[in-house]
Short mmCIF file of C-alpha atoms and ligand atoms in Angstrom, two decimals:
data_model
loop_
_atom_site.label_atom_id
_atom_site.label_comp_id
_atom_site.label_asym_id
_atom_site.label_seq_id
_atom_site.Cartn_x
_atom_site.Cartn_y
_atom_site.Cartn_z
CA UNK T 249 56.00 144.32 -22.42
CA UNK T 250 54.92 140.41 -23.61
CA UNK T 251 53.09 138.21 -21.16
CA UNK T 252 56.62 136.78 -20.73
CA UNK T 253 58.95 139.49 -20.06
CA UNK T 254 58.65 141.72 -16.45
CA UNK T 255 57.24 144.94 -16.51
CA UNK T 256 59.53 147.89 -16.58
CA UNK T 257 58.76 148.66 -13.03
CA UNK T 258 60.29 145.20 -11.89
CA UNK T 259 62.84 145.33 -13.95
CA UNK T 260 64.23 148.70 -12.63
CA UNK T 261 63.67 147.64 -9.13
CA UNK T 262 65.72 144.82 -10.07
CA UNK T 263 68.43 146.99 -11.14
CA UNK T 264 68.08 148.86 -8.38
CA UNK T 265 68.16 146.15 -5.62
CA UNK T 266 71.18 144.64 -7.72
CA UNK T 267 73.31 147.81 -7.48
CA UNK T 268 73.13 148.03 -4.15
CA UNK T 269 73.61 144.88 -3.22
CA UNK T 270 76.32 145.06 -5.39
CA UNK T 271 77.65 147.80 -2.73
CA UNK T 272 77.88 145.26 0.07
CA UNK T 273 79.61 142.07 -1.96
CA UNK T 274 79.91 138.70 -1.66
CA UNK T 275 83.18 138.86 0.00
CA UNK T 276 81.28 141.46 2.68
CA UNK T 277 78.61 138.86 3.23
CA UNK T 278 80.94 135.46 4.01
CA UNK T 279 83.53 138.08 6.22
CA UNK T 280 80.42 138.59 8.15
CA UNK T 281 79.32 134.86 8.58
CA UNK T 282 82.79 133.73 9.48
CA UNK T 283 83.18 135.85 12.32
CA UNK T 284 80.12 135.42 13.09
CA UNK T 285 78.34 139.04 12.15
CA UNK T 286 75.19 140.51 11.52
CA UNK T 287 74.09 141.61 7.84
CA UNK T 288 71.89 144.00 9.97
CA UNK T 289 73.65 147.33 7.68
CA UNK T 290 72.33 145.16 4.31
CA UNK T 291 68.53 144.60 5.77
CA UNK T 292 68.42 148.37 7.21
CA UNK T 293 69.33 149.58 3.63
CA UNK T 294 66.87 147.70 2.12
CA UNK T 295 64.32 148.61 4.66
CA UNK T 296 65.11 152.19 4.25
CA UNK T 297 64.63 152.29 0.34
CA UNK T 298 61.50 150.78 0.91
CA UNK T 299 62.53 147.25 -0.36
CA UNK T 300 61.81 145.08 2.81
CA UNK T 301 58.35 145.55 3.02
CA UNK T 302 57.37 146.14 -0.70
CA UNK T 303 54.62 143.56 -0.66
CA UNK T 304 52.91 144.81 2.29
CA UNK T 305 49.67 147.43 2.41
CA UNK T 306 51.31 151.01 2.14
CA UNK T 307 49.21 152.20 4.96
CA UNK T 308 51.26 150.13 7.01
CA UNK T 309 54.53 151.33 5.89
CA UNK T 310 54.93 148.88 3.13
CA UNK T 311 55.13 149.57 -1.01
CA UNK T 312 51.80 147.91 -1.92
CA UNK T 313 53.38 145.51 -4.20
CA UNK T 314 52.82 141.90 -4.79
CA UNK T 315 54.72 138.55 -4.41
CA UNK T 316 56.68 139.21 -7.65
CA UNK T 317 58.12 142.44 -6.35
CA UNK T 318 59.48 141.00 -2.53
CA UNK T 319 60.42 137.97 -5.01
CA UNK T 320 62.64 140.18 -7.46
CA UNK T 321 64.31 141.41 -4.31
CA UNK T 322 65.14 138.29 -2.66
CA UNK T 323 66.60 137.32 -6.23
CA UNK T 324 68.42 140.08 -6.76
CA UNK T 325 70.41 139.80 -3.30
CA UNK T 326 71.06 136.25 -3.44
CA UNK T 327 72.31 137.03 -7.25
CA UNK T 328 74.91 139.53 -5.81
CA UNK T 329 76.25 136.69 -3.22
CA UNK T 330 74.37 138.15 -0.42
CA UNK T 331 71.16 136.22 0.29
CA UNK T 332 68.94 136.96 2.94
CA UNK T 333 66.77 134.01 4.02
CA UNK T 334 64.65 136.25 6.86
CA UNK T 335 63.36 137.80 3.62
CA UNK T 336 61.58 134.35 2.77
CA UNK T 337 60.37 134.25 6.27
CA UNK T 338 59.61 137.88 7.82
CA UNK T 339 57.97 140.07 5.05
CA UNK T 340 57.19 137.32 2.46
CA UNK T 341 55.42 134.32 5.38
CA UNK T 342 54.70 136.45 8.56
CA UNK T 343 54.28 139.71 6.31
CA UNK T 344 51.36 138.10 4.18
CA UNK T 345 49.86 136.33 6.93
CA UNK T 346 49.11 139.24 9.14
CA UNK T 347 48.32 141.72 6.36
CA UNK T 348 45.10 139.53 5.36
CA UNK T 349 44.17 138.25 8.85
CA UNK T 350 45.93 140.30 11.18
CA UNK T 351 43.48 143.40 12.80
CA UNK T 352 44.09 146.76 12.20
CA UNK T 353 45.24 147.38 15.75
CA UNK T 354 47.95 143.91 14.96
CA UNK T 355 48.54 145.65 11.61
CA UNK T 356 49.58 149.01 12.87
CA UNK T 357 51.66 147.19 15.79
CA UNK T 358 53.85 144.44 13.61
CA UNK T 359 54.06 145.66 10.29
CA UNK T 360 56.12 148.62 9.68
CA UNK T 361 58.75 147.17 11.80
CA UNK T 362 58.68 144.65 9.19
CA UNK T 363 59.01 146.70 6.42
CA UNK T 364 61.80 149.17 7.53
CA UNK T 365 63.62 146.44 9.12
CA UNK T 366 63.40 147.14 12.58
CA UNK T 367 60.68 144.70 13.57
CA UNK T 368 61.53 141.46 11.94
CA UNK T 369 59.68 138.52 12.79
CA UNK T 370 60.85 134.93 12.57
CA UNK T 371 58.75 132.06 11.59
CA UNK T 372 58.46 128.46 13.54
CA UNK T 373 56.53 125.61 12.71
CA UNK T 374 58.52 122.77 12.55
CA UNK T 375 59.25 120.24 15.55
CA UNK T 376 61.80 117.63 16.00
CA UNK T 377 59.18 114.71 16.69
CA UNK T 378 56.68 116.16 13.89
CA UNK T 379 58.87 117.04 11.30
CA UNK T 380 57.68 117.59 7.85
CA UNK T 381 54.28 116.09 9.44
CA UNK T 382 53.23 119.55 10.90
CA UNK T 383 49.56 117.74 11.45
CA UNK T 384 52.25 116.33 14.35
CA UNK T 385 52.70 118.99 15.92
CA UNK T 386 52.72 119.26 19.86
CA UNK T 387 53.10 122.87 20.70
CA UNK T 388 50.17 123.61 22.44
CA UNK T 389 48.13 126.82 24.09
CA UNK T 390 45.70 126.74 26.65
CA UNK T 391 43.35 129.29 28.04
CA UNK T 392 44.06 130.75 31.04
CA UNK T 393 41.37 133.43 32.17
CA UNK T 394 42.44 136.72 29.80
CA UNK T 395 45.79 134.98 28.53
CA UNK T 396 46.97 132.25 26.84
CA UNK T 397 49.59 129.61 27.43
CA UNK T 398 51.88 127.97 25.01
CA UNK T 399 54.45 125.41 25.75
CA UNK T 400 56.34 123.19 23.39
CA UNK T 401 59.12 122.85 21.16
CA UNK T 402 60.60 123.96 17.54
CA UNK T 403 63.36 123.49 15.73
CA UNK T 404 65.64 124.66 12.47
CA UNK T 405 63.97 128.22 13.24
CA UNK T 406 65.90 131.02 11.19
CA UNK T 407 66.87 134.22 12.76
CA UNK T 408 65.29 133.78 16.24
CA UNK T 409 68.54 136.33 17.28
CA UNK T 410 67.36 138.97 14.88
CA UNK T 411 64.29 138.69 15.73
CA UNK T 412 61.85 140.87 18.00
CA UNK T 413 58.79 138.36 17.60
CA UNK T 414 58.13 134.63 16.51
CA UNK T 415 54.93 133.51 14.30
CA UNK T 416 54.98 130.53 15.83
CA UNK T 417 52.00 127.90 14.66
CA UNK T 418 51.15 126.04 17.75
CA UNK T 419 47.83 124.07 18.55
CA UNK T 420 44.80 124.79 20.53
CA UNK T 421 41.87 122.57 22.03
CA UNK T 422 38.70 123.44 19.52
CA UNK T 423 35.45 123.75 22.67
CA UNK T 424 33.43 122.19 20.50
CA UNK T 425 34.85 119.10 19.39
CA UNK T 426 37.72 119.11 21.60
CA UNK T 427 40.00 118.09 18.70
CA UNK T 428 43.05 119.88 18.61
CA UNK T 429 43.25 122.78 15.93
CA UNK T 430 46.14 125.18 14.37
CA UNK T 431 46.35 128.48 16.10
CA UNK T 432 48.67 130.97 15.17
CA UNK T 433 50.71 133.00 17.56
CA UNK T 434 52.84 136.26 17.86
CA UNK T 435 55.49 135.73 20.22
CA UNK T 436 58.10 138.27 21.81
CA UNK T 437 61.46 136.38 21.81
CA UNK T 438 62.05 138.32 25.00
CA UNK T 439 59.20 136.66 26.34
CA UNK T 440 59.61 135.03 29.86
CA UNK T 441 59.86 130.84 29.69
CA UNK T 442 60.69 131.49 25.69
CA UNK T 443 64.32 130.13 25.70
CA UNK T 444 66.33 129.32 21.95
CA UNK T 445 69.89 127.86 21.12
CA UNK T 446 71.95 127.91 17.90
CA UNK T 447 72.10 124.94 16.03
CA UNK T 448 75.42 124.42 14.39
CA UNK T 449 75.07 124.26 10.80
CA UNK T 450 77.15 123.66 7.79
CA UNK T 451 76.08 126.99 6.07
CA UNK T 452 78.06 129.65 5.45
CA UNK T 453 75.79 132.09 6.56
CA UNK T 454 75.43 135.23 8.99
CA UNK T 455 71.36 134.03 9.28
CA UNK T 456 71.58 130.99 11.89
CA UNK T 457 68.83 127.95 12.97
CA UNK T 458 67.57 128.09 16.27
CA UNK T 459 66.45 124.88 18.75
CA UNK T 460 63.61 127.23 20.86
CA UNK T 461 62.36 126.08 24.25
CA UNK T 462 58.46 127.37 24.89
CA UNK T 463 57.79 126.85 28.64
CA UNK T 464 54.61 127.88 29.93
CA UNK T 465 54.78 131.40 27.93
CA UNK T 466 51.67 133.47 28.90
CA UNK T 467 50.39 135.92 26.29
CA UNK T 468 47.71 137.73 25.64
CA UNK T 469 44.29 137.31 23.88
CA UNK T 470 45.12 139.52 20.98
CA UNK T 471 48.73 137.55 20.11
CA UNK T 472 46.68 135.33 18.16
CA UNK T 473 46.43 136.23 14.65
CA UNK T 474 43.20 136.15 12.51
CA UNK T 475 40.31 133.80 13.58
CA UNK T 476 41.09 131.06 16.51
CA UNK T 477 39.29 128.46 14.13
CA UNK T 478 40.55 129.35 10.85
CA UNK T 479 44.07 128.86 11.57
CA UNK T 480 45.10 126.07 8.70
CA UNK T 481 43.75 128.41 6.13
CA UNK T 482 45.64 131.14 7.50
CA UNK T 483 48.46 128.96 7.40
CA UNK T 484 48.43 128.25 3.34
CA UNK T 485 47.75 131.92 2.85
CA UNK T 486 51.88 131.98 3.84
CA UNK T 487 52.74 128.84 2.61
CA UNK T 488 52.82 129.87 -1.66
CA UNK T 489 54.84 133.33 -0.57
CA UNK T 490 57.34 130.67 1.21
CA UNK T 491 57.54 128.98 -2.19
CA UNK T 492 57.65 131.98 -4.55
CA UNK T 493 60.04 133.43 -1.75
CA UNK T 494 62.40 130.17 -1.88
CA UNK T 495 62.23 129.68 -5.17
CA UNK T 496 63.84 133.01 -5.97
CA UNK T 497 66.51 132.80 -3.50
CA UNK T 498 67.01 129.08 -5.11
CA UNK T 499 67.43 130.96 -8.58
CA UNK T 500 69.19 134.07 -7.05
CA UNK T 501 72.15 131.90 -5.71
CA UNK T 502 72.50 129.50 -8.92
CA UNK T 503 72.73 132.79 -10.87
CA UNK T 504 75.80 133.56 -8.57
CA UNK T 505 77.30 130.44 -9.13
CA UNK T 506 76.96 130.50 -12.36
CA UNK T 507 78.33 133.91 -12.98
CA UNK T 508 81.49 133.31 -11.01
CA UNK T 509 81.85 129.58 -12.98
CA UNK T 510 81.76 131.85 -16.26
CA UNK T 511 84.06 134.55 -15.31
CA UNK T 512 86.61 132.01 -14.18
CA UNK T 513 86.07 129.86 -17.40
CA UNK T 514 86.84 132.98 -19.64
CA UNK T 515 90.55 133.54 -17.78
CA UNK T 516 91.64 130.10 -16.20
CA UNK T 517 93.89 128.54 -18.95
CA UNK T 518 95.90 125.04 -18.71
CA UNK T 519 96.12 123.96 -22.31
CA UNK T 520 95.13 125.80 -25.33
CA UNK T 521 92.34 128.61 -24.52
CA UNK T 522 90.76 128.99 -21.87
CA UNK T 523 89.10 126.21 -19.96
CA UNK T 524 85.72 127.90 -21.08
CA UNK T 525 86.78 126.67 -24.53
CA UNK T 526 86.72 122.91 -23.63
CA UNK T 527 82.71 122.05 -23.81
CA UNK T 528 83.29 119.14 -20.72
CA UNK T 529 82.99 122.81 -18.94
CA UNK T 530 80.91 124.77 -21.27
CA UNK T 531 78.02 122.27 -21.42
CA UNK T 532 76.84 121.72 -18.20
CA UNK T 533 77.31 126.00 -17.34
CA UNK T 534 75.10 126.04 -20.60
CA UNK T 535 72.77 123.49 -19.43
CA UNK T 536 72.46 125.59 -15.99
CA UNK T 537 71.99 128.70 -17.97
CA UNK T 538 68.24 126.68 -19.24
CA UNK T 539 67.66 125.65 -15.96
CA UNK T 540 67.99 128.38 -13.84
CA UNK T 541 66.14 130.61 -16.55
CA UNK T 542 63.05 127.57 -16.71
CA UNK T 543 62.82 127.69 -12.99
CA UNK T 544 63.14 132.03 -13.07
CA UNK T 545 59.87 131.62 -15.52
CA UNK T 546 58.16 129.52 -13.56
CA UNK T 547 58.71 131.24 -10.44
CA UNK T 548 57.53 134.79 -12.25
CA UNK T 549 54.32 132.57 -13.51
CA UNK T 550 53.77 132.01 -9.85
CA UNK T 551 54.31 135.05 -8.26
CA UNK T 552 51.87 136.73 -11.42
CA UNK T 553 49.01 133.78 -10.52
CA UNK T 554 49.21 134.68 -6.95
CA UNK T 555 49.24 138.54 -7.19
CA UNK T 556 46.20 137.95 -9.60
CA UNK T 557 44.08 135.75 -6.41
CA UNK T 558 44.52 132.80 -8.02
CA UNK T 559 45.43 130.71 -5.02
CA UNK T 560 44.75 127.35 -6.53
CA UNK T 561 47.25 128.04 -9.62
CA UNK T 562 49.88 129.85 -7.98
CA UNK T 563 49.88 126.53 -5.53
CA UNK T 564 51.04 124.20 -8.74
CA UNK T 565 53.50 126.75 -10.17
CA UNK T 566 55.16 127.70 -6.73
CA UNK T 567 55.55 124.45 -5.71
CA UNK T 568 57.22 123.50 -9.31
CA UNK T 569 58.83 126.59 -9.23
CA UNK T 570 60.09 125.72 -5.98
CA UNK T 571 61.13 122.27 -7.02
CA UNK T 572 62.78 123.70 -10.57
CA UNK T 573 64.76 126.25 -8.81
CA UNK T 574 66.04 123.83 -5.94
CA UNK T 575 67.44 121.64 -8.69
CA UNK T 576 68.82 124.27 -10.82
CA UNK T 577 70.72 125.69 -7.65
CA UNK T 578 72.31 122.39 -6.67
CA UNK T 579 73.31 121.82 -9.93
CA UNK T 580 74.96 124.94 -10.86
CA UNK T 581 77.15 124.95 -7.51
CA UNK T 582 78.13 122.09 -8.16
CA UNK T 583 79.32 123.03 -11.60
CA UNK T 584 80.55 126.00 -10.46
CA UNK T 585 83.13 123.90 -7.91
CA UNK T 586 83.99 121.88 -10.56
CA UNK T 587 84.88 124.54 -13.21
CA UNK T 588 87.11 126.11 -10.37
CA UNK T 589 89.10 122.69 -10.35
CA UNK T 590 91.20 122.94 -6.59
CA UNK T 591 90.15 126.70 -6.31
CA UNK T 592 86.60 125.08 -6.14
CA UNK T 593 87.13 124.25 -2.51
CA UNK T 594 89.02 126.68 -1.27
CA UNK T 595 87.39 129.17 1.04
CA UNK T 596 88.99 132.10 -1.05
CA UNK T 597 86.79 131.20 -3.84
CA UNK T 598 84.11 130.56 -1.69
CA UNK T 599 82.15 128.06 -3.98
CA UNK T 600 82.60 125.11 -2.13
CA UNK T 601 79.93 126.95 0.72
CA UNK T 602 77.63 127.20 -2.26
CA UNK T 603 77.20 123.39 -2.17
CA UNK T 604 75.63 123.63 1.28
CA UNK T 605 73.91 126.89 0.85
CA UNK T 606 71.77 125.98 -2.39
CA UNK T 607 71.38 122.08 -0.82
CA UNK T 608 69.12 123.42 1.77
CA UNK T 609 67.03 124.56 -0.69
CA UNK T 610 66.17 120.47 -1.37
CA UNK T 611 65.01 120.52 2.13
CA UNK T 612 63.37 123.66 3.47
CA UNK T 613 61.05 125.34 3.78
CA UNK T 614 59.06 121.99 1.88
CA UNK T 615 60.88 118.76 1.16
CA UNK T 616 61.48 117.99 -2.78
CA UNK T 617 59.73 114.84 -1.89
CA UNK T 618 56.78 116.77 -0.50
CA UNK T 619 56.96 118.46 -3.39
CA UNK T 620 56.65 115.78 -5.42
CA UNK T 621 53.87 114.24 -3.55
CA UNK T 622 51.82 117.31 -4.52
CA UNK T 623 52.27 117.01 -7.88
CA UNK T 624 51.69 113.42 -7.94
CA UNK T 625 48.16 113.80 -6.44
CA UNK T 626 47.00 117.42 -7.38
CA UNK T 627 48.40 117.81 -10.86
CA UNK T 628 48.58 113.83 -11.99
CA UNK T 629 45.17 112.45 -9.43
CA UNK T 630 47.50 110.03 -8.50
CA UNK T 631 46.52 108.50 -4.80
CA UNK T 632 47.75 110.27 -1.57
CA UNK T 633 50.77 107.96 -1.06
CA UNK T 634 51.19 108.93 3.15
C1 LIG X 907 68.34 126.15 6.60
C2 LIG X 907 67.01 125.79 7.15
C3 LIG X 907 66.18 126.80 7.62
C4 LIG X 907 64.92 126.50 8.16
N1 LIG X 907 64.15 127.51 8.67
C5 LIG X 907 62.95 127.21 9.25
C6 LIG X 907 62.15 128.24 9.85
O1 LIG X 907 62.53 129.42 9.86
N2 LIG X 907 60.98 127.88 10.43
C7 LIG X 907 60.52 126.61 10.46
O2 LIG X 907 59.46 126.36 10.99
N3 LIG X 907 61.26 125.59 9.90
C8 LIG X 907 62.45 125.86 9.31
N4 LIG X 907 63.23 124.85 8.75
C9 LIG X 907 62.76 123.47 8.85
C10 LIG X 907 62.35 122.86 7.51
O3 LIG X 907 61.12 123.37 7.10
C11 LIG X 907 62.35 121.33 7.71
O4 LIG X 907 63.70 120.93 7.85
C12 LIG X 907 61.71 120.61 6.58
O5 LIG X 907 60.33 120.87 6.55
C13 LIG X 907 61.92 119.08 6.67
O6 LIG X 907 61.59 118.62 7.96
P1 LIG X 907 62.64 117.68 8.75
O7 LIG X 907 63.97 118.35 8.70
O8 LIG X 907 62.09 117.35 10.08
O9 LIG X 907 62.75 116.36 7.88
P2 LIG X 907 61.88 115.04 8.03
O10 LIG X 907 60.44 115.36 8.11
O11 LIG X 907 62.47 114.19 9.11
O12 LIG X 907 62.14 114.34 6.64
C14 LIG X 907 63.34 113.63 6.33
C15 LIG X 907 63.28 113.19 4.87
O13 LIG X 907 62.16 112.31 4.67
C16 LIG X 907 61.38 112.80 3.60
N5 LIG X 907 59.95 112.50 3.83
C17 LIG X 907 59.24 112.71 4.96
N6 LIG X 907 57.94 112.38 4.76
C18 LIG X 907 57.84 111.95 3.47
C19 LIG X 907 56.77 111.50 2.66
N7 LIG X 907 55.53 111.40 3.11
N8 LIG X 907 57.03 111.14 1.38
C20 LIG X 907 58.28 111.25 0.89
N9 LIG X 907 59.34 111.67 1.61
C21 LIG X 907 59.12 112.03 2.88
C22 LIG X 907 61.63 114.30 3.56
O14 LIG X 907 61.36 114.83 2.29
C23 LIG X 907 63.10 114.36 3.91
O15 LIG X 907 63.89 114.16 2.77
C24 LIG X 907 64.48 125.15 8.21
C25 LIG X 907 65.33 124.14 7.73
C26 LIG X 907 66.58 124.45 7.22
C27 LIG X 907 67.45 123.32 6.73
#
């Protein structure tokens, strides 16, 4: 092994993951979204090999792997057609978060439902007036004697449906300065005055965005994770797993694209040869072939810095990693519809979804253009332009 090739270990658990995927199929995955399905049998499986929860402590039920491994997993799937975007947000966000702040008692109690796949936890910070301001953010909790009360309102949350529990990130008055300070939150989404409605989407998905209603839900003093007062930091401990997490599925789905683009390019023939043999078609799958394999390196630089402690570097390389694979993704579907000519957009081929499906990854879980404002002020010192 180089400094720039995965260990064998990763490499067979991508094998591994990839095979069994494999099992399930593309065509599997978009039956299930159109009639609107579960890919519960998919998570299970992984849960059950002990995929799910690789990342997290293995005295809670989890593999005791890193960033890279839950990374290589949510590649893998999304590489196979079947991507799985609670994997970004249960094991990977709410997963990471609780394992270094959570208690022992939380730990024992959330965890390995996480990791087998039959306690998966949903993650909600954004809100329609705050948006990708989350200093905005009007979710708030009061104390009331033992409990607490939360109240307020989210939006574009994944898999609230799937989910037993929401980390949701709402806000609490500090007693000491009476300023208003991130507190973090484990919510039943059974609770009573907890209320959540699909949003309809343009993804061809079986995972679906949630509006969800938070009126007056009482819960208890130990539903807060970590300490009351250090909730931001808490916060970023999640926030370069999101990126490493996104990234992959980013990369994962452009290497689908691109696969099906060059298997159709090697039989499709109009004039002489196939159409694989004009380079108006071969360049840009070539040029997609760099991309996606730039943005797979940068990602597995990441994912090493972080699983090494290095917060502050893994920060710049997930968030480029995040932006590079984002890119790559939109790029290569869009390719890939165009090397299918008509067939492109026809839901048989099921490219044209691709389009959609890799877009979001310009958008969430961070903004290219909030990416790009990092870069511009951590990595270039250029001024803090909002
Ligand atoms: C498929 C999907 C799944 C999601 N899942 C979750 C989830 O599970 N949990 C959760 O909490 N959230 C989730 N989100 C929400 C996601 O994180 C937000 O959509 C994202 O952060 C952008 O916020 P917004 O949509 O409000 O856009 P806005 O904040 O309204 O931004 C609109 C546009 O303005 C740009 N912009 C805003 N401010 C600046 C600035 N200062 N400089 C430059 N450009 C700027 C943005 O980049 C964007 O292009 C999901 C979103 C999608 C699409």
């Amino acid at each position: 092994m180089t400094s720039f090739t995965e260990s064998e270990e990763r490499q067979a658990l991508r094998r591994e993951v990839s095979r069994l995927a494999g099992t399930f199929g593309r065509e599997w995955f978009v039956e299930k979204a159109r009639a609107g399905e579960k890919t519960t049998d998919l998570w299970l499986a992984i849960g059950k090999l002990g995929y799910l929860g690789i990342n997290i402590p293995e005295e809670y039920g989890g593999g005791g792997g890193g960033i890279g491994d839950i990374a290589a997993v949510c590649e893998e799937l999304a590489a196979q057609g079947c991507p799985l975007l609670l994997m970004v947000v249960s094991p990977a966000i709410c997963g990471t978060i609780i394992s270094r702040y959570g208690t022992d008692e939380q730990k024992q109690r959330w965890l390995p439902g996480i990791c087998d796949g039959t306690g998966t936890m949903a993650f909600a910070i954004t809100e329609p007036d705050a948006g990708t301001n989350t200093h905005n953010i009007t979710t708030t909790a009061r104390r009331d004697g033992d409990e607490w009360v939360l109240t307020g309102r989210k939006i574009y949350i994944s898999g609230v449906d799937e989910a037993d529990n929401i980390l949701v990130v709402a806000r609490a008055e500090d007693a000491r300065t009476g300023k208003l300070k991130p507190v973090l939150f484990v919510v039943p989404t059974d609770a009573a005055g907890l209320e959540y409605r699909p949003i309809p989407m343009e993804i061809v998905s079986p995972e679906l965005q949630f509006q969800v209603f938070i009126d007056e839900v009482r819960l208890p003093d130990d539903a807060v994770v970590g300490d009351e007062d250090g909730g931001l930091v808490q916060l970023f401990a999640g926030l370069n797993p999101e990126r490493i997490m996104a990234a992959s599925f980013s990369t994962g789905l452009a290497r689908f694209a691109l696969d099906r683009a060059a298997a159709y390019a090697k039989e499709r023939t109009v004039f002489q040869g196939p159409i694989g043999s004009h380079q108006a078609i071969a360049h840009p799958l070539a040029q997609s072939k760099i991309e996606i394999e730039m943005a797979r390196l940068m990602t597995q630089k990441a994912a090493a810095l972080y699983d090494a402690g290095d917060d502050m570097g893994a920060g710049e390389a997930a968030n480029m990693a995040k932006y590079a694979a984002a890119e790559a993704a939109c790029d290569a579907a869009d390719r890939a519809v165009q090397t299918h000519g008509g067939n492109g957009i026809t839901q048989e081929y099921g490219m044209a979804g691709l389009l959609v499906a890799t877009r979001a990854g310009r958008i969430a879980p961070v903004s290219r253009e909030m990416i790009l404002n990092f870069v511009a002020m951590h990595s270039l010192g250029l001024p803090k332009s909002y």
